[in-house]
Tab-separated table of C-alpha atoms in Angstrom:
chain	number	residue	atom	x	y	z
A	90	MET	CA	94.497	114.587	57.957
A	91	PHE	CA	97.079	111.857	57.543
A	92	ASP	CA	99.121	113.333	60.345
A	93	THR	CA	96.103	112.906	62.621
A	94	LEU	CA	95.725	109.267	61.556
A	95	LEU	CA	99.405	108.679	62.261
A	96	GLN	CA	98.891	110.025	65.777
A	97	LEU	CA	96.513	107.161	66.581
A	98	PRO	CA	98.018	104.282	68.589
A	99	LEU	CA	96.888	101.922	65.819
A	100	PHE	CA	99.291	103.483	63.318
A	101	GLN	CA	102.103	104.415	65.666
A	102	GLY	CA	105.512	103.221	64.599
A	103	LEU	CA	104.445	102.914	60.959
A	104	CYS	CA	106.891	104.741	58.738
A	105	ARG	CA	105.611	107.436	56.408
A	106	GLU	CA	106.591	105.330	53.402
A	107	ASP	CA	104.455	102.351	54.467
A	108	PHE	CA	101.651	104.700	55.362
A	109	THR	CA	101.733	106.274	51.922
A	110	SER	CA	101.663	102.869	50.241
A	111	ILE	CA	98.700	101.912	52.455
A	112	LEU	CA	96.854	105.048	51.454
A	113	ASP	CA	97.449	104.213	47.794
A	114	LYS	CA	95.715	100.855	48.133
A	115	VAL	CA	93.100	101.441	50.776
A	116	LYS	CA	89.738	102.951	50.175
A	117	LEU	CA	89.275	105.503	52.921
A	118	HIS	CA	85.823	106.942	53.499
A	119	PHE	CA	86.212	110.498	54.724
A	120	VAL	CA	82.990	112.021	56.042
A	121	LYS	CA	82.159	115.397	57.566
A	122	HIS	CA	79.340	115.393	60.097
A	123	LYS	CA	77.290	118.220	61.558
A	124	THR	CA	76.632	118.589	65.277
A	125	GLY	CA	74.009	116.211	66.655
A	126	GLU	CA	74.340	113.559	63.977
A	127	ASN	CA	73.958	109.952	65.129
A	128	ILE	CA	76.872	108.401	63.272
A	129	ILE	CA	76.730	104.926	64.864
A	130	GLU	CA	73.768	103.194	66.471
A	131	SER	CA	74.471	100.656	69.233
A	132	GLN	CA	73.696	97.015	68.430
A	133	THR	CA	74.207	97.615	64.692
A	134	PRO	CA	76.871	95.539	62.909
A	135	CYS	CA	80.465	96.791	63.090
A	136	ARG	CA	81.922	96.167	59.630
A	137	GLN	CA	84.622	98.817	59.629
A	138	LEU	CA	87.130	100.689	61.721
A	139	CYS	CA	85.859	104.222	62.248
A	140	PHE	CA	88.334	106.933	63.300
A	141	LEU	CA	87.366	110.280	64.755
A	142	LEU	CA	89.831	112.712	63.173
A	143	LYS	CA	88.457	116.057	64.263
A	144	GLY	CA	85.796	117.269	66.663
A	145	GLU	CA	84.001	115.560	69.542
A	146	LEU	CA	81.600	112.682	70.017
A	147	SER	CA	79.202	111.593	72.717
A	148	MET	CA	79.548	107.873	73.351
A	149	ILE	CA	76.187	106.652	74.662
A	150	THR	CA	75.958	103.302	76.399
A	151	THR	CA	72.795	101.868	77.879
A	152	SER	CA	72.771	99.087	80.467
A	153	LYS	CA	70.874	95.866	80.019
A	154	GLU	CA	67.144	96.342	80.650
A	155	ASN	CA	67.630	100.081	79.966
A	156	ILE	CA	68.109	100.884	83.624
A	157	TYR	CA	70.747	103.571	83.081
A	158	THR	CA	72.585	105.363	80.315
A	159	VAL	CA	76.136	106.684	80.410
A	160	ILE	CA	77.330	109.442	78.089
A	161	GLU	CA	81.059	109.984	77.689
A	162	ARG	CA	82.580	112.867	75.802
A	163	ILE	CA	85.259	111.784	73.349
A	164	SER	CA	87.780	114.002	71.556
A	165	ALA	CA	89.720	113.426	68.335
A	166	PRO	CA	91.872	111.553	67.509
A	167	TYR	CA	90.010	108.414	68.597
A	168	LEU	CA	89.414	104.912	67.273
A	169	ILE	CA	85.840	103.693	67.813
A	170	GLU	CA	85.442	100.225	69.371
A	171	PRO	CA	88.313	98.280	67.769
A	172	GLN	CA	87.140	95.258	69.823
A	173	SER	CA	83.781	95.147	68.016
A	174	LEU	CA	85.241	94.305	64.608
A	175	PHE	CA	86.116	90.741	65.652
A	176	GLY	CA	84.868	88.105	68.096
A	177	MET	CA	81.458	86.557	68.663
A	178	ASN	CA	79.541	89.814	68.947
A	179	THR	CA	80.475	92.105	66.075
A	180	THR	CA	77.961	94.831	66.889
A	181	TYR	CA	78.698	98.204	68.430
A	182	ALA	CA	78.256	98.331	72.197
A	183	SER	CA	77.523	102.075	72.208
A	184	SER	CA	75.913	104.738	70.053
A	185	TYR	CA	77.945	107.732	68.876
A	186	VAL	CA	76.535	111.195	68.302
A	187	THR	CA	78.606	114.115	67.072
A	188	HIS	CA	78.963	116.854	69.626
A	189	LYS	CA	80.714	119.384	67.414
A	190	ASP	CA	81.265	119.422	63.685
A	191	THR	CA	83.430	116.361	63.223
A	192	HIS	CA	85.446	114.518	60.602
A	193	THR	CA	85.634	110.747	60.517
A	194	VAL	CA	87.339	108.231	58.278
A	195	SER	CA	86.349	104.572	57.929
A	196	ILE	CA	88.254	101.539	56.698
A	197	SER	CA	86.323	98.362	55.870
A	198	LYS	CA	86.968	95.098	57.722
A	199	THR	CA	87.950	93.441	54.443
A	200	PHE	CA	90.651	96.015	53.926
A	201	VAL	CA	91.846	95.764	57.528
A	202	MET	CA	92.186	91.996	57.191
A	203	ASN	CA	93.594	91.781	53.682
A	204	ASP	CA	95.898	94.798	53.594
A	205	LEU	CA	96.551	96.464	56.940
A	206	PHE	CA	97.241	93.166	58.680
A	207	GLN	CA	100.106	92.653	56.225
A	208	TYR	CA	102.016	95.258	58.218
A	209	GLU	CA	103.637	93.856	61.309
A	210	ILE	CA	103.459	97.135	63.207
A	211	PHE	CA	99.771	97.536	62.456
A	212	ARG	CA	98.812	94.067	63.675
A	213	LEU	CA	101.026	94.412	66.736
A	214	ASN	CA	99.386	97.745	67.580
A	215	TYR	CA	95.917	96.247	67.091
A	216	MET	CA	96.751	93.231	69.220
A	217	ASN	CA	98.149	95.481	71.948
A	218	ILE	CA	95.079	97.716	71.960
A	219	ILE	CA	92.586	94.856	72.244
A	220	SER	CA	94.648	92.896	74.759
A	221	ASN	CA	94.940	96.019	76.819
A	222	ARG	CA	91.181	96.457	76.896
A	223	THR	CA	90.755	92.841	77.958
A	224	GLN	CA	93.252	93.349	80.784
A	225	ASN	CA	91.585	96.580	81.813
A	226	PHE	CA	88.050	95.142	81.977
A	227	TYR	CA	89.307	91.986	83.676
A	228	ALA	CA	91.048	94.041	86.382
A	229	ARG	CA	87.797	95.884	87.085
A	230	LEU	CA	86.040	92.564	87.735
A	231	TRP	CA	88.616	91.704	90.388
A	232	GLU	CA	88.756	94.985	92.277
A	233	GLU	CA	88.646	94.808	96.044
A	234	PRO	CA	85.175	95.218	97.547
A	235	VAL	CA	83.981	98.551	98.888
A	236	THR	CA	81.205	98.843	101.428
A	237	ASP	CA	80.702	102.481	102.361
A	238	LEU	CA	78.139	104.180	100.161
A	239	ARG	CA	80.437	106.941	98.929
A	240	SER	CA	82.979	104.399	97.677
A	241	LYS	CA	80.252	102.240	96.126
A	242	LEU	CA	78.931	105.267	94.271
A	243	ILE	CA	82.380	106.153	92.932
A	244	ARG	CA	82.980	102.518	91.990
A	245	PHE	CA	79.659	102.525	90.112
A	246	PHE	CA	80.795	105.571	88.132
A	247	THR	CA	84.325	104.344	87.390
A	248	THR	CA	83.148	100.846	86.393
A	249	HIS	CA	81.047	102.376	83.625
A	250	CYS	CA	83.538	104.865	82.216
A	251	GLU	CA	85.897	103.917	79.437
A	252	LYS	CA	88.327	106.709	80.211
A	253	MET	CA	88.925	108.279	83.584
A	254	GLN	CA	89.130	111.740	82.033
A	255	GLY	CA	86.689	114.384	80.962
A	256	GLU	CA	82.965	114.815	81.282
A	257	LYS	CA	80.547	111.957	81.932
A	258	ILE	CA	76.784	112.047	82.281
A	259	PHE	CA	74.843	109.303	84.043
A	260	LYS	CA	71.130	109.208	83.254
A	261	ILE	CA	69.520	107.215	86.017
A	262	LYS	CA	66.551	107.482	88.344
A	263	MET	CA	67.366	107.797	92.025
A	264	GLU	CA	65.471	104.598	92.867
A	265	ASP	CA	67.390	102.650	90.198
A	266	LEU	CA	70.708	104.030	91.414
A	267	ALA	CA	69.761	103.035	94.957
A	268	ARG	CA	69.053	99.527	93.645
A	269	CYS	CA	72.421	99.403	91.810
A	270	LEU	CA	74.153	100.316	95.065
A	271	ASP	CA	71.859	98.102	97.133
A	272	SER	CA	71.037	101.057	99.347
A	273	THR	CA	68.000	103.189	100.150
A	274	ARG	CA	66.804	106.086	98.045
A	275	LEU	CA	67.391	108.454	100.963
A	276	ASN	CA	70.949	107.371	101.710
A	277	THR	CA	71.852	107.396	98.023
A	278	SER	CA	70.525	110.920	97.739
A	279	LYS	CA	72.591	111.995	100.772
A	280	ALA	CA	75.781	110.462	99.344
A	281	LEU	CA	75.162	112.161	95.999
A	282	ASN	CA	74.627	115.515	97.667
A	283	GLU	CA	77.888	115.154	99.568
A	284	LEU	CA	79.738	114.523	96.300
A	285	GLN	CA	77.984	117.553	94.826
A	286	ASP	CA	79.076	119.718	97.795
A	287	GLU	CA	82.651	118.630	97.146
A	288	GLY	CA	82.347	119.734	93.521
A	289	ILE	CA	82.832	116.218	92.142
A	290	ILE	CA	79.378	115.865	90.586
A	291	GLU	CA	76.428	118.061	89.620
A	292	LEU	CA	72.901	116.820	90.188
A	293	ARG	CA	70.105	117.452	87.746
A	294	ARG	CA	66.732	115.788	87.370
A	295	LYS	CA	67.350	112.081	86.590
A	296	GLU	CA	70.901	113.025	85.615
A	297	ILE	CA	74.281	113.101	87.306
A	298	ILE	CA	77.019	115.109	85.651
A	299	ILE	CA	80.667	114.419	86.364
A	300	PRO	CA	82.509	117.397	84.868
A	301	ARG	CA	85.969	115.866	85.352
A	302	ALA	CA	86.170	112.109	85.852
A	303	GLU	CA	89.788	112.535	87.026
A	304	LYS	CA	88.362	113.783	90.334
A	305	LEU	CA	86.670	110.434	91.029
A	306	LYS	CA	90.041	108.808	91.577
A	307	GLU	CA	91.386	111.443	93.943
B	258	MET	CA	99.726	65.733	69.422
B	259	PHE	CA	99.335	67.869	66.321
B	260	ASP	CA	95.722	66.811	66.028
B	261	THR	CA	95.151	68.200	69.527
B	262	LEU	CA	96.792	71.494	68.555
B	263	LEU	CA	94.597	71.676	65.465
B	264	GLN	CA	91.521	71.299	67.685
B	265	LEU	CA	92.313	74.580	69.423
B	266	PRO	CA	90.305	77.609	68.246
B	267	LEU	CA	93.599	79.375	67.539
B	268	PHE	CA	94.483	76.936	64.780
B	269	GLN	CA	91.018	76.181	63.489
B	270	GLY	CA	90.617	76.554	59.754
B	271	LEU	CA	94.340	76.159	59.143
B	272	CYS	CA	94.922	73.488	56.500
B	273	ARG	CA	97.162	70.551	57.311
B	274	GLU	CA	99.672	71.718	54.711
B	275	ASP	CA	100.154	75.139	56.320
B	276	PHE	CA	100.274	73.539	59.715
B	277	THR	CA	103.037	71.176	58.599
B	278	SER	CA	105.037	74.065	57.169
B	279	ILE	CA	104.575	75.953	60.466
B	280	LEU	CA	105.814	72.971	62.420
B	281	ASP	CA	108.894	72.802	60.216
B	282	LYS	CA	109.873	76.363	61.076
B	283	VAL	CA	108.616	76.793	64.608
B	284	LYS	CA	110.436	75.725	67.662
B	285	LEU	CA	107.846	74.003	69.808
B	286	HIS	CA	108.675	73.264	73.432
B	287	PHE	CA	106.887	70.077	74.438
B	288	VAL	CA	106.952	69.411	78.169
B	289	LYS	CA	105.478	66.646	80.335
B	290	HIS	CA	104.526	67.688	83.846
B	291	LYS	CA	103.738	65.606	86.929
B	292	THR	CA	100.711	66.240	89.109
B	293	GLY	CA	101.022	69.234	91.430
B	294	GLU	CA	103.625	71.106	89.414
B	295	ASN	CA	103.316	74.890	89.355
B	296	ILE	CA	103.867	75.530	85.659
B	297	ILE	CA	103.043	79.243	85.630
B	298	GLU	CA	103.212	81.721	88.489
B	299	SER	CA	100.848	84.716	88.400
B	300	GLN	CA	102.460	88.141	87.896
B	301	THR	CA	105.421	86.607	86.049
B	302	PRO	CA	106.088	87.773	82.479
B	303	CYS	CA	104.151	86.090	79.689
B	304	ARG	CA	106.626	85.657	76.837
B	305	GLN	CA	105.028	82.699	75.094
B	306	LEU	CA	101.781	81.029	74.172
B	307	CYS	CA	101.359	77.960	76.339
B	308	PHE	CA	98.924	75.235	75.235
B	309	LEU	CA	97.573	72.508	77.478
B	310	LEU	CA	97.513	69.431	75.232
B	311	LYS	CA	96.671	66.671	77.669
B	312	GLY	CA	95.561	66.474	81.288
B	313	GLU	CA	94.101	69.051	83.646
B	314	LEU	CA	95.185	72.299	85.278
B	315	SER	CA	94.031	74.331	88.232
B	316	MET	CA	93.874	78.010	87.308
B	317	ILE	CA	94.408	79.972	90.520
B	318	THR	CA	93.462	83.640	90.648
B	319	THR	CA	93.798	85.840	93.686
B	320	SER	CA	91.943	89.118	94.101
B	321	LYS	CA	93.648	92.403	94.828
B	322	GLU	CA	94.717	92.627	98.466
B	323	ASN	CA	94.558	88.805	98.667
B	324	ILE	CA	90.991	88.821	99.930
B	325	TYR	CA	89.885	85.732	98.019
B	326	THR	CA	91.227	83.083	95.695
B	327	VAL	CA	89.360	81.313	92.920
B	328	ILE	CA	90.464	77.946	91.579
B	329	GLU	CA	89.060	76.772	88.258
B	330	ARG	CA	89.600	73.327	86.828
B	331	ILE	CA	90.730	73.407	83.203
B	332	SER	CA	90.859	70.482	80.778
B	333	ALA	CA	92.895	69.992	77.598
B	334	PRO	CA	92.934	71.270	74.931
B	335	TYR	CA	93.284	74.817	76.279
B	336	LEU	CA	95.236	77.954	75.442
B	337	ILE	CA	96.546	79.782	78.518
B	338	GLU	CA	95.867	83.547	78.684
B	339	PRO	CA	96.275	84.620	75.044
B	340	GLN	CA	95.430	88.169	76.201
B	341	SER	CA	98.553	88.336	78.398
B	342	LEU	CA	101.028	88.115	75.517
B	343	PHE	CA	100.227	91.664	74.329
B	344	GLY	CA	99.027	94.945	75.819
B	345	MET	CA	100.300	97.076	78.682
B	346	ASN	CA	100.425	94.305	81.261
B	347	THR	CA	102.197	91.289	79.796
B	348	THR	CA	102.212	89.248	82.983
B	349	TYR	CA	100.020	86.248	83.768
B	350	ALA	CA	96.878	87.095	85.726
B	351	SER	CA	96.649	83.605	87.250
B	352	SER	CA	98.862	80.773	88.419
B	353	TYR	CA	98.549	77.315	86.851
B	354	VAL	CA	99.173	74.065	88.687
B	355	THR	CA	98.889	70.660	87.041
B	356	HIS	CA	96.089	68.582	88.424
B	357	LYS	CA	96.874	65.376	86.577
B	358	ASP	CA	99.907	64.374	84.565
B	359	THR	CA	99.802	66.884	81.748
B	360	HIS	CA	101.464	67.732	78.471
B	361	THR	CA	102.019	71.313	77.365
B	362	VAL	CA	103.590	72.938	74.362
B	363	SER	CA	104.884	76.512	74.227
B	364	ILE	CA	105.569	78.867	71.329
B	365	SER	CA	107.631	81.982	71.939
B	366	LYS	CA	106.206	85.468	71.367
B	367	THR	CA	108.868	86.145	68.749
B	368	PHE	CA	107.743	83.146	66.785
B	369	VAL	CA	104.077	84.062	67.144
B	370	MET	CA	104.783	87.550	65.819
B	371	ASN	CA	107.258	86.718	63.078
B	372	ASP	CA	105.861	83.463	61.734
B	373	LEU	CA	102.380	82.550	62.926
B	374	PHE	CA	101.019	86.036	62.240
B	375	GLN	CA	101.983	85.508	58.591
B	376	TYR	CA	98.969	83.198	58.348
B	377	GLU	CA	95.730	85.043	57.835
B	378	ILE	CA	93.662	82.368	59.567
B	379	PHE	CA	95.910	82.356	62.585
B	380	ARG	CA	95.794	86.125	63.118
B	381	LEU	CA	92.053	86.179	62.508
B	382	ASN	CA	91.548	83.429	65.083
B	383	TYR	CA	93.760	85.249	67.574
B	384	MET	CA	91.953	88.539	66.999
B	385	ASN	CA	88.583	86.819	67.422
B	386	ILE	CA	89.620	85.127	70.663
B	387	ILE	CA	90.915	88.315	72.297
B	388	SER	CA	88.067	90.501	71.044
B	389	ASN	CA	85.656	87.939	72.372
B	390	ARG	CA	87.206	88.083	75.820
B	391	THR	CA	87.004	91.876	75.778
B	392	GLN	CA	83.311	91.695	74.854
B	393	ASN	CA	82.664	89.074	77.500
B	394	PHE	CA	84.330	91.020	80.349
B	395	TYR	CA	82.727	94.259	79.189
B	396	ALA	CA	79.262	92.672	79.241
B	397	ARG	CA	79.836	91.554	82.834
B	398	LEU	CA	80.545	95.145	83.866
B	399	TRP	CA	77.167	96.221	82.475
B	400	GLU	CA	74.959	93.504	83.901
B	401	GLU	CA	71.702	94.557	85.500
B	402	PRO	CA	71.885	95.057	89.268
B	403	VAL	CA	70.761	92.351	91.662
B	404	THR	CA	69.735	93.084	95.211
B	405	ASP	CA	68.592	89.880	96.914
B	406	LEU	CA	71.439	88.111	98.658
B	407	ARG	CA	71.061	84.826	96.793
B	408	SER	CA	71.405	86.593	93.429
B	409	LYS	CA	74.333	88.694	94.681
B	410	LEU	CA	76.102	85.555	95.814
B	411	ILE	CA	75.585	83.867	92.443
B	412	ARG	CA	76.700	87.055	90.659
B	413	PHE	CA	79.846	87.091	92.805
B	414	PHE	CA	80.627	83.529	91.724
B	415	THR	CA	79.879	84.009	88.025
B	416	THR	CA	81.803	87.295	87.819
B	417	HIS	CA	84.955	85.490	88.894
B	418	CYS	CA	84.710	82.394	86.709
B	419	GLU	CA	86.239	82.303	83.266
B	420	LYS	CA	84.046	79.443	82.094
B	421	MET	CA	80.579	78.647	83.332
B	422	GLN	CA	81.338	74.939	83.333
B	423	GLY	CA	82.984	72.490	85.672
B	424	GLU	CA	84.319	72.701	89.186
B	425	LYS	CA	85.252	75.960	90.916
B	426	ILE	CA	86.625	76.503	94.394
B	427	PHE	CA	86.352	79.859	96.165
B	428	LYS	CA	88.722	80.301	99.091
B	429	ILE	CA	87.311	83.114	101.177
B	430	LYS	CA	86.569	83.846	104.807
B	431	MET	CA	82.910	84.294	105.681
B	432	GLU	CA	83.495	87.847	106.926
B	433	ASP	CA	85.270	88.807	103.685
B	434	LEU	CA	82.497	87.278	101.574
B	435	ALA	CA	79.945	89.221	103.622
B	436	ARG	CA	81.947	92.373	102.882
B	437	CYS	CA	82.063	91.573	99.144
B	438	LEU	CA	78.272	91.201	99.168
B	439	ASP	CA	77.812	94.160	101.508
B	440	SER	CA	75.802	91.965	103.842
B	441	THR	CA	76.151	90.547	107.344
B	442	ARG	CA	78.112	87.443	108.227
B	443	LEU	CA	74.926	85.777	109.476
B	444	ASN	CA	72.820	86.471	106.383
B	445	THR	CA	75.670	85.441	104.083
B	446	SER	CA	75.978	82.189	105.973
B	447	LYS	CA	72.232	81.566	105.649
B	448	ALA	CA	72.266	82.227	101.893
B	449	LEU	CA	75.256	79.901	101.463
B	450	ASN	CA	73.523	77.150	103.423
B	451	GLU	CA	70.435	77.454	101.246
B	452	LEU	CA	72.583	77.024	98.118
B	453	GLN	CA	74.215	74.022	99.784
B	454	ASP	CA	70.803	72.487	100.544
B	455	GLU	CA	69.918	72.848	96.880
B	456	GLY	CA	73.079	70.975	95.909
B	457	ILE	CA	74.615	73.950	94.082
B	458	ILE	CA	77.584	74.424	96.408
B	459	GLU	CA	79.428	72.526	99.122
B	460	LEU	CA	80.699	74.381	102.158
B	461	ARG	CA	84.019	73.602	103.787
B	462	ARG	CA	86.143	75.588	106.191
B	463	LYS	CA	87.071	78.897	104.463
B	464	GLU	CA	86.198	77.226	101.167
B	465	ILE	CA	83.173	77.048	98.889
B	466	ILE	CA	83.104	74.330	96.273
B	467	ILE	CA	80.929	74.623	93.198
B	468	PRO	CA	80.990	71.154	91.662
B	469	ARG	CA	79.226	72.222	88.459
B	470	ALA	CA	79.246	75.906	87.589
B	471	GLU	CA	76.532	75.275	84.975
B	472	LYS	CA	74.063	75.052	87.902
B	473	LEU	CA	74.712	78.683	88.869
B	474	LYS	CA	72.955	79.866	85.727
B	475	GLU	CA	69.857	77.693	86.138
């Protein structure tokens, strides 16, 4: 269990001695979850760091006005939304549902601030992780424009994925997708079918499945 | 000078006593700059926190492939790119040119990490500032789609402004702007002229001036 925690970027570089002394002081909440459990609801307050130690989660994010929903598959080890613990909006951006039997561990914000931040390596790791996310999102806002429909579709997918790996599901009506791309329903449908023929996506009713997001960048 | 520093969100909440003891230890680099000086070049390494204490800066950001450039006017007190000191890409995203005679003060990364991070309030402020930026950029990526050209144009402007206040200049060719909006040159020109008639923007050759970005949100 502790070995898994030490694998997380947040704890990397921390010596085993420091880690043991942390574990002596910190109250860790270990929880086992069954498949299909909603462990975090979006828009609820984030008052702790929650680590996925074992298993898989579905990260579910819904756009403003509920126009579309994106589901990303997440594997352990993973740290859930470190950027939601601080700042002006300390609520979770996404919901998290267990996909397999999973183990999580949570550390309260109070403990993060009062104890973990005493360790230079921990605060440097945290700072690096959040800064990195800022840089990543910022870069997406400044990407060069694309105009052909195929590229716009791929840009729409990549803009809304946290990681460019693994399975993603986009729940969206064809007419809403057409509106997001500023195209017609018919042309959007054609572009989607082309991507399906190439094996990049699979089309279901009101759902687009991307089995391997890596392929979007090829 | 110190009062100006204490006004910055990064130092807010720090008591005068702590601040005095910081100033005893820290090497602060105070510099006076003349108008038109390029104090930071984009893509150069960020190895320090640079504070604008007095005067004004132009923050100049160029899109990938040099398609457009955005110039934002920034007034003191201001902290320059706190998110560029950590993370994977520790280079400045923008260039900064003094617009009036300005005063800046810089604190090296080493000092930030070894001394300032010893203060709980300082690291909490820093964490809040960066997390806030992450949340802000993330929210922009998930905004609801707009399809009419006027809204797309305004979205293009707001997406590329750090603050929704004050003067902004967009340097872009009409044909490139049309491409960014996925529209025609003629329709883009019409939409721009309508915004000009409403007093929201001013059109110059290859340049769009937004005198008050607040108006974009009205």
